[in-house]
Short mmCIF file of C-alpha atoms and ligand atoms in Angstrom, two decimals:
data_model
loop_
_atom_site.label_atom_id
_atom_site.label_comp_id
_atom_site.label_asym_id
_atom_site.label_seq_id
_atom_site.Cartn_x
_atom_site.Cartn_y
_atom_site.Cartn_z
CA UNK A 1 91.13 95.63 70.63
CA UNK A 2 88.71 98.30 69.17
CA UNK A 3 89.48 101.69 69.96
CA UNK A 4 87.56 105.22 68.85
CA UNK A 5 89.55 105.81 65.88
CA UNK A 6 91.83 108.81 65.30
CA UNK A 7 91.62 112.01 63.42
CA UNK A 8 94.23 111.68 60.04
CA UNK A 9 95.88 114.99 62.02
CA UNK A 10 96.35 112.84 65.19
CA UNK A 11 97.99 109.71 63.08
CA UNK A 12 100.24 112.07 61.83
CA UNK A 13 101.12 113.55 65.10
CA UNK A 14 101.55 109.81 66.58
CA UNK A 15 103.42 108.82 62.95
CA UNK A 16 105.91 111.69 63.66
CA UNK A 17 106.74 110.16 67.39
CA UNK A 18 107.27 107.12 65.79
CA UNK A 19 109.93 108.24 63.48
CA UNK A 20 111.46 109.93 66.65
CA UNK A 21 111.29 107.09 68.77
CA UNK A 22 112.74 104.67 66.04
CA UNK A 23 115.71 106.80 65.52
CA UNK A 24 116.10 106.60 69.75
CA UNK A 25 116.18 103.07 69.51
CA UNK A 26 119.01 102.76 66.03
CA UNK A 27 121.27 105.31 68.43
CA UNK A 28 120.64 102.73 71.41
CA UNK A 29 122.01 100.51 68.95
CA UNK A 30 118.90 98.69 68.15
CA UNK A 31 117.47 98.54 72.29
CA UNK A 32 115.81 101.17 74.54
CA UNK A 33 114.50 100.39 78.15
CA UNK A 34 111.10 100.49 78.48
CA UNK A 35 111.76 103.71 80.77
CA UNK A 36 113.13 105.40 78.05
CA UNK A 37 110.45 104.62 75.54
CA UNK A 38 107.70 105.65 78.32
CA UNK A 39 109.61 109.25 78.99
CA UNK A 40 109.84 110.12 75.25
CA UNK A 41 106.21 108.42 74.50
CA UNK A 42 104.91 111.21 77.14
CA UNK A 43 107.31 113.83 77.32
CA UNK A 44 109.34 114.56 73.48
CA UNK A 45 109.44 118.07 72.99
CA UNK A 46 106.29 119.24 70.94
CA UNK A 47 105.61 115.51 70.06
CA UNK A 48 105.04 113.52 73.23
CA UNK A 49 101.98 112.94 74.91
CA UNK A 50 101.63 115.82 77.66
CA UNK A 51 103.66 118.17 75.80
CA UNK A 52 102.24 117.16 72.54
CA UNK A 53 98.62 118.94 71.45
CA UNK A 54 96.64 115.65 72.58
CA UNK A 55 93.39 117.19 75.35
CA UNK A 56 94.03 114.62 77.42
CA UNK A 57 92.12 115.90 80.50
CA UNK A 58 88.06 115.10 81.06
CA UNK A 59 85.22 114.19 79.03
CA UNK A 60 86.64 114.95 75.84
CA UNK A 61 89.82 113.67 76.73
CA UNK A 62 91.28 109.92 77.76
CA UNK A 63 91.07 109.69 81.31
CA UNK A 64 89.09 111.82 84.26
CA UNK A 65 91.46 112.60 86.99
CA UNK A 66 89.89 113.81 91.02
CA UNK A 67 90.48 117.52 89.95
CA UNK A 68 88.81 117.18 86.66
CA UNK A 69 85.72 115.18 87.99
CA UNK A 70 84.29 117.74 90.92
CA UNK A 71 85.44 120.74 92.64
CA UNK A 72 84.49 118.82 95.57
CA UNK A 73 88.35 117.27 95.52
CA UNK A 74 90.36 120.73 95.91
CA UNK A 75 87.36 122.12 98.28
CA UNK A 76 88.15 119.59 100.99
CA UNK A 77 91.74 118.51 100.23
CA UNK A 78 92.29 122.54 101.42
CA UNK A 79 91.45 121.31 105.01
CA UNK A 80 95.19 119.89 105.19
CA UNK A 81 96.67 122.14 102.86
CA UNK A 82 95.51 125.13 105.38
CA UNK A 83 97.30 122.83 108.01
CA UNK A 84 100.36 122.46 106.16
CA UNK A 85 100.84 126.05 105.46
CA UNK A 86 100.22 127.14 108.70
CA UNK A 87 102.68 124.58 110.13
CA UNK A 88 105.12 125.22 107.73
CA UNK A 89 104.83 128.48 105.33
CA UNK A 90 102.47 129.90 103.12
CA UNK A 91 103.82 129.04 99.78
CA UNK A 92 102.45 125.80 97.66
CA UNK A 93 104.06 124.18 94.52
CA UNK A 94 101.73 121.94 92.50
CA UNK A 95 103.81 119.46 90.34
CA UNK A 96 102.58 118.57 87.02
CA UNK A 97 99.52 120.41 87.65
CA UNK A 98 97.52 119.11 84.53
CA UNK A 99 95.00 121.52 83.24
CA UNK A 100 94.82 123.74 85.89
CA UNK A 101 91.47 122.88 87.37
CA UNK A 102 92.99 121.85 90.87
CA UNK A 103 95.18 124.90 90.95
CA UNK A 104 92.06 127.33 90.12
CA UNK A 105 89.66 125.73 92.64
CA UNK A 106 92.59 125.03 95.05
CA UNK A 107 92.90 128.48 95.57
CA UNK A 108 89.15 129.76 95.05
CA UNK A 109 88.79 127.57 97.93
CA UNK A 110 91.79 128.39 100.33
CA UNK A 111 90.27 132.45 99.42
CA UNK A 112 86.97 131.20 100.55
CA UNK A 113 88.38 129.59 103.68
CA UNK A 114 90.76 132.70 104.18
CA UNK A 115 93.89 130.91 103.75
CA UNK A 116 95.39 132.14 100.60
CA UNK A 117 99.45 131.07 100.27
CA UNK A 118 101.62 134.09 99.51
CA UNK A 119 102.48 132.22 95.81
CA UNK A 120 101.31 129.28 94.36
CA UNK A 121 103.82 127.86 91.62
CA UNK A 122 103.42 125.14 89.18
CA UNK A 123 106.04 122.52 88.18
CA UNK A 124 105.17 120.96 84.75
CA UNK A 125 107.07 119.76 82.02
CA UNK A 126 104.87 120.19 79.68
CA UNK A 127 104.77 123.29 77.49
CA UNK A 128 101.27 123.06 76.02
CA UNK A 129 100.34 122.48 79.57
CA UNK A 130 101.41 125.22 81.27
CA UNK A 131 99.98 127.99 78.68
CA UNK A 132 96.36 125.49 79.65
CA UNK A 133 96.82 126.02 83.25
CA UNK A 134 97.42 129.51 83.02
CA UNK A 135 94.69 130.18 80.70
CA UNK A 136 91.92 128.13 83.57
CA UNK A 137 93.28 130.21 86.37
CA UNK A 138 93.01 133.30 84.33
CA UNK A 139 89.16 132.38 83.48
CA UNK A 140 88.10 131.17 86.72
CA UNK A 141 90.30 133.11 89.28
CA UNK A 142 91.76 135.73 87.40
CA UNK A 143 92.08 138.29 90.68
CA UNK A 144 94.70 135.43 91.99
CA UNK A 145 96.46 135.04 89.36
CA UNK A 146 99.26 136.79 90.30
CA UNK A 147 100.19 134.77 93.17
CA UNK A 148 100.14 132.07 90.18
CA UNK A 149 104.11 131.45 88.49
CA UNK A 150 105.50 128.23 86.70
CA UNK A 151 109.32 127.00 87.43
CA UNK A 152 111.29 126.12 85.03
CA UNK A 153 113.24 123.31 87.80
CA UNK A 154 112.51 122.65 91.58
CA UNK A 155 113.65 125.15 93.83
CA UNK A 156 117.12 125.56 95.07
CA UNK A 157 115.52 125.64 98.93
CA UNK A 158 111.54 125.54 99.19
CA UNK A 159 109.41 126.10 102.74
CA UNK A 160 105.47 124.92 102.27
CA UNK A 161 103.73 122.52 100.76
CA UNK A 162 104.55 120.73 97.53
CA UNK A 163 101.09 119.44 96.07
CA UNK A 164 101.08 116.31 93.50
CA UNK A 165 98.48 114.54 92.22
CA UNK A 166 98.60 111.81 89.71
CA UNK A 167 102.25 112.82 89.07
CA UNK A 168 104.09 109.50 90.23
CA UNK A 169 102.04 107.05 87.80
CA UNK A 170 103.11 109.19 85.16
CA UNK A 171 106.82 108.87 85.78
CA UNK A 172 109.23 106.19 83.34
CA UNK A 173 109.31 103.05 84.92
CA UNK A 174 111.55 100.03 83.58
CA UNK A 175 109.89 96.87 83.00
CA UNK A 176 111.64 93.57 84.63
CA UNK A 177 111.06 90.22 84.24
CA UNK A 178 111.98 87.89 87.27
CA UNK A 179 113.14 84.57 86.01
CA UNK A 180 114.94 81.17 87.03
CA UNK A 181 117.79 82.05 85.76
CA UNK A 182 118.27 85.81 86.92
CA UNK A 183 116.57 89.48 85.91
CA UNK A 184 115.90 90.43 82.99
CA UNK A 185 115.11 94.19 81.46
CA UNK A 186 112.23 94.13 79.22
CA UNK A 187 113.14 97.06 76.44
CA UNK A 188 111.76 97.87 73.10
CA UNK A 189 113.61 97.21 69.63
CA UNK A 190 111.99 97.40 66.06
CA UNK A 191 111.68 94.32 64.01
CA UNK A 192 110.07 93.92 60.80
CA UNK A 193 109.28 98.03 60.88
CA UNK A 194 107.18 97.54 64.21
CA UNK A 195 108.41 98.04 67.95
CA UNK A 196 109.03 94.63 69.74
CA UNK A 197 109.58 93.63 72.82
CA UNK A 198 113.31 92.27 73.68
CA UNK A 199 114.56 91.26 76.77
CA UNK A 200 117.89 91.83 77.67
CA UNK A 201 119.99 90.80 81.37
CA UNK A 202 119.36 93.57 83.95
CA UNK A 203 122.28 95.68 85.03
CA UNK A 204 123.92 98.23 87.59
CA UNK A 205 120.53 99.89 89.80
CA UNK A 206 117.76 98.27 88.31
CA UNK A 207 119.63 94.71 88.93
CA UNK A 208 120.21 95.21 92.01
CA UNK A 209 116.57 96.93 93.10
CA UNK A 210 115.18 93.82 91.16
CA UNK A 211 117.29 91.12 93.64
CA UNK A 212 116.49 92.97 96.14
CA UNK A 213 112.86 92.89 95.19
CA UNK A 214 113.13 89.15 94.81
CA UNK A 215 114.50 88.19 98.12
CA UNK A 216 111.62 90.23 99.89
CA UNK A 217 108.31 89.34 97.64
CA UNK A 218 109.87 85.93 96.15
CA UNK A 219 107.76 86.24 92.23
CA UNK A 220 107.29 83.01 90.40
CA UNK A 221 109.64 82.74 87.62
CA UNK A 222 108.31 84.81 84.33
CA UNK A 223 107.07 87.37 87.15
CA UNK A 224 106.58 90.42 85.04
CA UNK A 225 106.13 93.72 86.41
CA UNK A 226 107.45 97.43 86.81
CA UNK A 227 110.02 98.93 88.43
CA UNK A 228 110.21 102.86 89.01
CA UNK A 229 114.16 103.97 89.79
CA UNK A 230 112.69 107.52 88.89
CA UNK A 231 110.08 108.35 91.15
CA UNK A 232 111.93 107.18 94.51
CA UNK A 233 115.03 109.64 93.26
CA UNK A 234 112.44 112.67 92.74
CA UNK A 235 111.00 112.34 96.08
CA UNK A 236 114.72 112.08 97.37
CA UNK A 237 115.49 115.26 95.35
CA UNK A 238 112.73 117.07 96.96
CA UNK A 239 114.27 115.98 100.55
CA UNK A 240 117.51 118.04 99.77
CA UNK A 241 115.45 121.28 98.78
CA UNK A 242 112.67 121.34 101.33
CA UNK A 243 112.47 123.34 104.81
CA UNK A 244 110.04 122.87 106.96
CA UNK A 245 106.93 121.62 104.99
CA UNK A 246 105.33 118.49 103.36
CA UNK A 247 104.93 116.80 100.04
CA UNK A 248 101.40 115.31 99.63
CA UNK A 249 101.45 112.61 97.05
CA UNK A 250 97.61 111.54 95.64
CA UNK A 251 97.95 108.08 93.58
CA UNK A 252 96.99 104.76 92.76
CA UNK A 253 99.31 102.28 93.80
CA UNK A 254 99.79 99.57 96.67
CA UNK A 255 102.47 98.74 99.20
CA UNK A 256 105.25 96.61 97.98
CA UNK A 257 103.71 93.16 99.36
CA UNK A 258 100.76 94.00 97.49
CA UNK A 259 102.45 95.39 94.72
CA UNK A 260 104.65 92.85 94.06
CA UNK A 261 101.68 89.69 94.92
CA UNK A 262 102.24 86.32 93.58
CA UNK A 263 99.37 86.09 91.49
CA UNK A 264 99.91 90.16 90.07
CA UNK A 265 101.85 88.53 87.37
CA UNK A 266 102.01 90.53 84.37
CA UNK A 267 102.82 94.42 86.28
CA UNK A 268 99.81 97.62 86.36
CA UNK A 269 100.92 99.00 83.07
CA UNK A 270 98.32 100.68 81.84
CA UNK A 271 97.43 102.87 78.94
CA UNK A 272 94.45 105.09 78.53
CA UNK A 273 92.85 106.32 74.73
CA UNK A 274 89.22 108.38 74.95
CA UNK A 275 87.99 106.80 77.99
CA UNK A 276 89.62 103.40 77.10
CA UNK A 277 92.19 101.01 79.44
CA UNK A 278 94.29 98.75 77.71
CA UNK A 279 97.95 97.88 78.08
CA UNK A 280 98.95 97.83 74.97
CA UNK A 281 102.08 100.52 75.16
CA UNK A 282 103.26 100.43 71.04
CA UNK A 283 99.60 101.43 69.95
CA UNK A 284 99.65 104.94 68.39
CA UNK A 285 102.56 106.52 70.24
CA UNK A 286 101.69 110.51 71.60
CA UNK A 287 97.56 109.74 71.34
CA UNK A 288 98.01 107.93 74.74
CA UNK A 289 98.56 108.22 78.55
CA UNK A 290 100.95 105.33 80.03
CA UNK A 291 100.85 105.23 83.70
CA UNK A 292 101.91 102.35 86.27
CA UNK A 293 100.63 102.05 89.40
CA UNK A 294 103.28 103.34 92.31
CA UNK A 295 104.84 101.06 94.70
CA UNK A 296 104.30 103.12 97.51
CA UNK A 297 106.90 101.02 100.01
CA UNK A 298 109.50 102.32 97.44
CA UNK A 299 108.76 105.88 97.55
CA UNK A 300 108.65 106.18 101.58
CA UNK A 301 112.30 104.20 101.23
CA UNK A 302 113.50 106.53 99.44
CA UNK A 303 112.44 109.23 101.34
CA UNK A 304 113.02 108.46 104.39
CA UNK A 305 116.75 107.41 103.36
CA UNK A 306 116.74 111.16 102.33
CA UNK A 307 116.08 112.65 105.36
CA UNK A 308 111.84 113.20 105.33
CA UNK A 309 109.43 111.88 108.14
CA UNK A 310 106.27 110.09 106.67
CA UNK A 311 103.68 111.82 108.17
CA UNK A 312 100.29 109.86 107.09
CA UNK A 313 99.46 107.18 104.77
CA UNK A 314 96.16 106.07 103.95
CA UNK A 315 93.71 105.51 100.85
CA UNK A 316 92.30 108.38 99.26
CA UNK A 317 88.65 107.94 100.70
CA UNK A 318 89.31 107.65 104.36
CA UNK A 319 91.86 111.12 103.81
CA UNK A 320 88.91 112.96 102.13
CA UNK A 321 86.40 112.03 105.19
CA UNK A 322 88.93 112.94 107.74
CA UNK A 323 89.24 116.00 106.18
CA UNK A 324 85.86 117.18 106.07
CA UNK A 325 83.96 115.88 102.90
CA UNK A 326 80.71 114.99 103.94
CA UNK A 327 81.00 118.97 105.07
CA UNK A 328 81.60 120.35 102.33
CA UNK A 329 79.03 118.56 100.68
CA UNK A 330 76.39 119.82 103.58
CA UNK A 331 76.88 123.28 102.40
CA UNK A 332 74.68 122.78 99.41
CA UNK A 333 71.67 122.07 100.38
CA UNK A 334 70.05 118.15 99.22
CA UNK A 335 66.77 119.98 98.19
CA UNK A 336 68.53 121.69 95.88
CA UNK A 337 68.64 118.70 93.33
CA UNK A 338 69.99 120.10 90.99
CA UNK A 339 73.44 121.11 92.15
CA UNK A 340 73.50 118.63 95.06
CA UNK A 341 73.18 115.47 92.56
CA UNK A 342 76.09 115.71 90.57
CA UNK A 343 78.74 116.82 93.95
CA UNK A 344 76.65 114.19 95.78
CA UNK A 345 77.27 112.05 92.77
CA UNK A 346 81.45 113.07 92.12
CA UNK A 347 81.83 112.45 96.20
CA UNK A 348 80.85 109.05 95.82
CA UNK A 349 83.02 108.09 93.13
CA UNK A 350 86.05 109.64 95.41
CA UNK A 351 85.41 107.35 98.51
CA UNK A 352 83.72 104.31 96.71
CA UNK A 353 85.86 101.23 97.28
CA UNK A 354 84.63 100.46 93.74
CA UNK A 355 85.90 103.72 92.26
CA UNK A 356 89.10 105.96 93.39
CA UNK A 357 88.33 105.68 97.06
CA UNK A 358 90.64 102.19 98.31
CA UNK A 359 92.95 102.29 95.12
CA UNK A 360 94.21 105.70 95.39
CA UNK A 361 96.23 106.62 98.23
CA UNK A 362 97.79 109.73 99.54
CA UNK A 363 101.05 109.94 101.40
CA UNK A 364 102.43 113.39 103.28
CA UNK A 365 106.00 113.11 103.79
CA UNK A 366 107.80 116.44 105.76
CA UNK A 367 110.39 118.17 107.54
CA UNK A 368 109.77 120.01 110.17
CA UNK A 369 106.15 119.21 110.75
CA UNK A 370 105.47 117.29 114.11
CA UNK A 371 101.53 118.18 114.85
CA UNK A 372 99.86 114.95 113.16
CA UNK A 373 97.81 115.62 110.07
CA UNK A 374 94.33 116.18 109.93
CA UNK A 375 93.70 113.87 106.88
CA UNK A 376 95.01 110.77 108.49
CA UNK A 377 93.24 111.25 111.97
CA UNK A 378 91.31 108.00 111.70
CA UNK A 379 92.78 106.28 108.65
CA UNK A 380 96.67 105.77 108.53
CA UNK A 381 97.80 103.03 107.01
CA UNK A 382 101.57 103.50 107.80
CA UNK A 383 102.38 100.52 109.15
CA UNK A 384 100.82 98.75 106.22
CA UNK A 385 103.97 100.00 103.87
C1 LIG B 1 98.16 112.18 84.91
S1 LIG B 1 98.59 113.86 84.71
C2 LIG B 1 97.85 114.54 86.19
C3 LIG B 1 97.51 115.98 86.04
C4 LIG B 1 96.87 116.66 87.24
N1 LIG B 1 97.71 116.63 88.42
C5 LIG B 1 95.51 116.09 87.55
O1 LIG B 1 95.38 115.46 88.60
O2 LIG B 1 94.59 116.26 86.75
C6 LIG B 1 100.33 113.86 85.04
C7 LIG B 1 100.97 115.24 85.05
O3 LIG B 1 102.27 115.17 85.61
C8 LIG B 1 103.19 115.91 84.83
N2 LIG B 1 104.53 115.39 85.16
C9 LIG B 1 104.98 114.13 85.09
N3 LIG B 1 106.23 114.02 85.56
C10 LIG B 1 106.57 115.25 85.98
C11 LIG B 1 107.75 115.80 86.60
N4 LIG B 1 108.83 115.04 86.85
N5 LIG B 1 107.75 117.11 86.89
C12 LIG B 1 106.68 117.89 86.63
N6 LIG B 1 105.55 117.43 86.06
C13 LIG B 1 105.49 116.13 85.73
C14 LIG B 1 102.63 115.70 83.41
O4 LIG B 1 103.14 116.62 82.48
C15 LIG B 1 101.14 115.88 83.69
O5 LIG B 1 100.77 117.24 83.80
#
């Protein structure tokens, strides 16, 4: 694997994870779970990779995200936010809102539209991030800023719309291996001064998830892939504390049938480095993203169990038509080359079955919310799950 080699400040950043991670694993007692080594990879104070100083986001980053790539995304995703809010309550939380860039055109947008939500408050874990997202809002939108705050946890009791996009991938997920002889947990340990990969027999939740997982999909034996405990229990959290309102959940993932196929043998781990995919999850700790795809079965389970409704389910591209794309696109005009290329250009790569349009999904779960959603009107995919 050849990767765009780092700066000597960025090995040292990635050299100092290291250290932090290899101490994690001698207090494990010489084993962590992959989960654990994913959640400290991204999220060590100061030294992980979102709350670390790495840019992440865009062109000059590691990956592109919707948001990043064209305002386009937040101008016609506000079509069903408006709905939301006005079936719920005018109040939005964005969860690990990134850079800021859907937040700022999110609301340019819903101004435009004139359906501004009394406060719009970001969830992210990341330090770094948060002084980023308020420093785009302040440049781009700066007369809204005030209706912009960050939490510090969810929300005792929230009413409105809770907004996440490319959240769930991001989450720890434990790596399992299915084999003849039961489940194992694939977990990380450090032999000969590198990390290693050591298997170990799976126990308490995970074991059971993974049996279950096994009587309904029936892997080969060696069937390696992930399992996420953690986003299914955040969605659940978010059941206890919402109202009347929605979550809308943008990701790439697959129902568990798919998720879970025979021949998907080796799991969706995948890491991105300056524009690169690999799956290699040991190279340079803190200069990476590590995502997995979401088993979106598992998070509807889960919510459901908890008391939401799923409200629509569908891939990304059919949502953004039903909700007014090829509009929004119409309102600058084709002759107008210059402007209308690149939008015409971003819109593609949002709906392209070759690009983000079948792979990413997006999945409104509520309380409270009975009038059906305008960005599933001709595409849900419910019964698919
Ligand atoms: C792949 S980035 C996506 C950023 C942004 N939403 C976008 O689309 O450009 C994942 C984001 O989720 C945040 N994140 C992950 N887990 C989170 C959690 N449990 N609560 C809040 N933020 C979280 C990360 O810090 C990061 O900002």
């Amino acid at each position: 694997m050849t990767l765009p080699a780092p700066t000597s400040e960025a090995l040292a950043f990635s050299a100092a994870l290291s250290d932090h991670l290899v101490r994690e694993i001698d207090a494990g007692g010489g084993w962590i779970g992959f989960d654990r080594f994913m959640d400290l990879a991204l999220y060590a104070p100061a030294k992980g990779y979102y709350s670390g100083g790495a840019h992440k986001f865009g062109a000059a980053g590691d990956f592109v995200t919707a948001p990043e790539l064209s305002p386009v995304f937040a101008q016609t995703l506000a079509a069903q936010v408006r709905q939301i809010l006005a079936l719920s309550a005018p109040q939005i939380i964005e969860v690990g809102a990134g850079s800021g860039q859907l937040a700022a055109d999110l609301l340019r947008e819903l101004e435009l539209r004139g359906g501004l939500p009394e406060s719009y408050a970001i969830l992210e874990l990341s330090g770094e991030l948060q002084a980023r997202q308020r420093q785009v809002i302040a440049a781009q939108v700066p007369h809204l800023l005030s209706r912009v705050s960050w939490l510090e946890r969810l929300p005792e009791r929230f009413a409105g719309l809770v907004l996440a996009n490319e959240v769930l991938d991001a989450m720890p997920v434990h790596l399992v291996v299915w084999n003849e002889t039961g489940v194992a947990e694939r977990g990380v340990a450090v032999t000969h001064g590198q990390f290693a990969w050591v298997d170990r027999p799976a126990s308490g939740r995970l074991r059971e998830r993974a049996l279950a997982l096994a009587a309904e999909c029936a892997m080969p034996p060696g069937y390696l892939s992930e399992v996420s405990l953690a986003a299914g229990a955040w969605v659940a959290e978010w059941a206890a504390r919402l109202g009347c309102g929605a979550l809308l959940l943008i990701d790439y993932g697959f129902p568990r049938r798919e998720y879970y196929h025979p021949q998907r043998s080796a799991g969706t781990l995948m890491c991105h480095y300056r524009h690169h995919a690999h799956g290699e999850p040991f190279y340079l700790p803190g200069l990476q993203d590590i995502t997995a795809h979401v088993d979106f079965t598992a998070i509807v389970e889960s919510a459901c169990s908890a008391g939401l409704d799923l409200l629509g389910y569908g891939t990304q591209s059919s949502f953004l038509l039903d909700c007014g794309l090829a509009a929004v696109l119409a309102r600058t005009p084709s002759s107008d080359a210059r402007r209308y290329l690149p939008l015409a250009s971003a819109a593609n790569k949002l709906v392209s079955p070759a690009e983000m349009g079948e792979l990413f999904k997006v999945m409104a779960l509520g309380k409270g919310i009975a009038e059906p959603l305008l960005g599933f009107a001709s595409g849900d995919r419910s019964r698919t799950l």
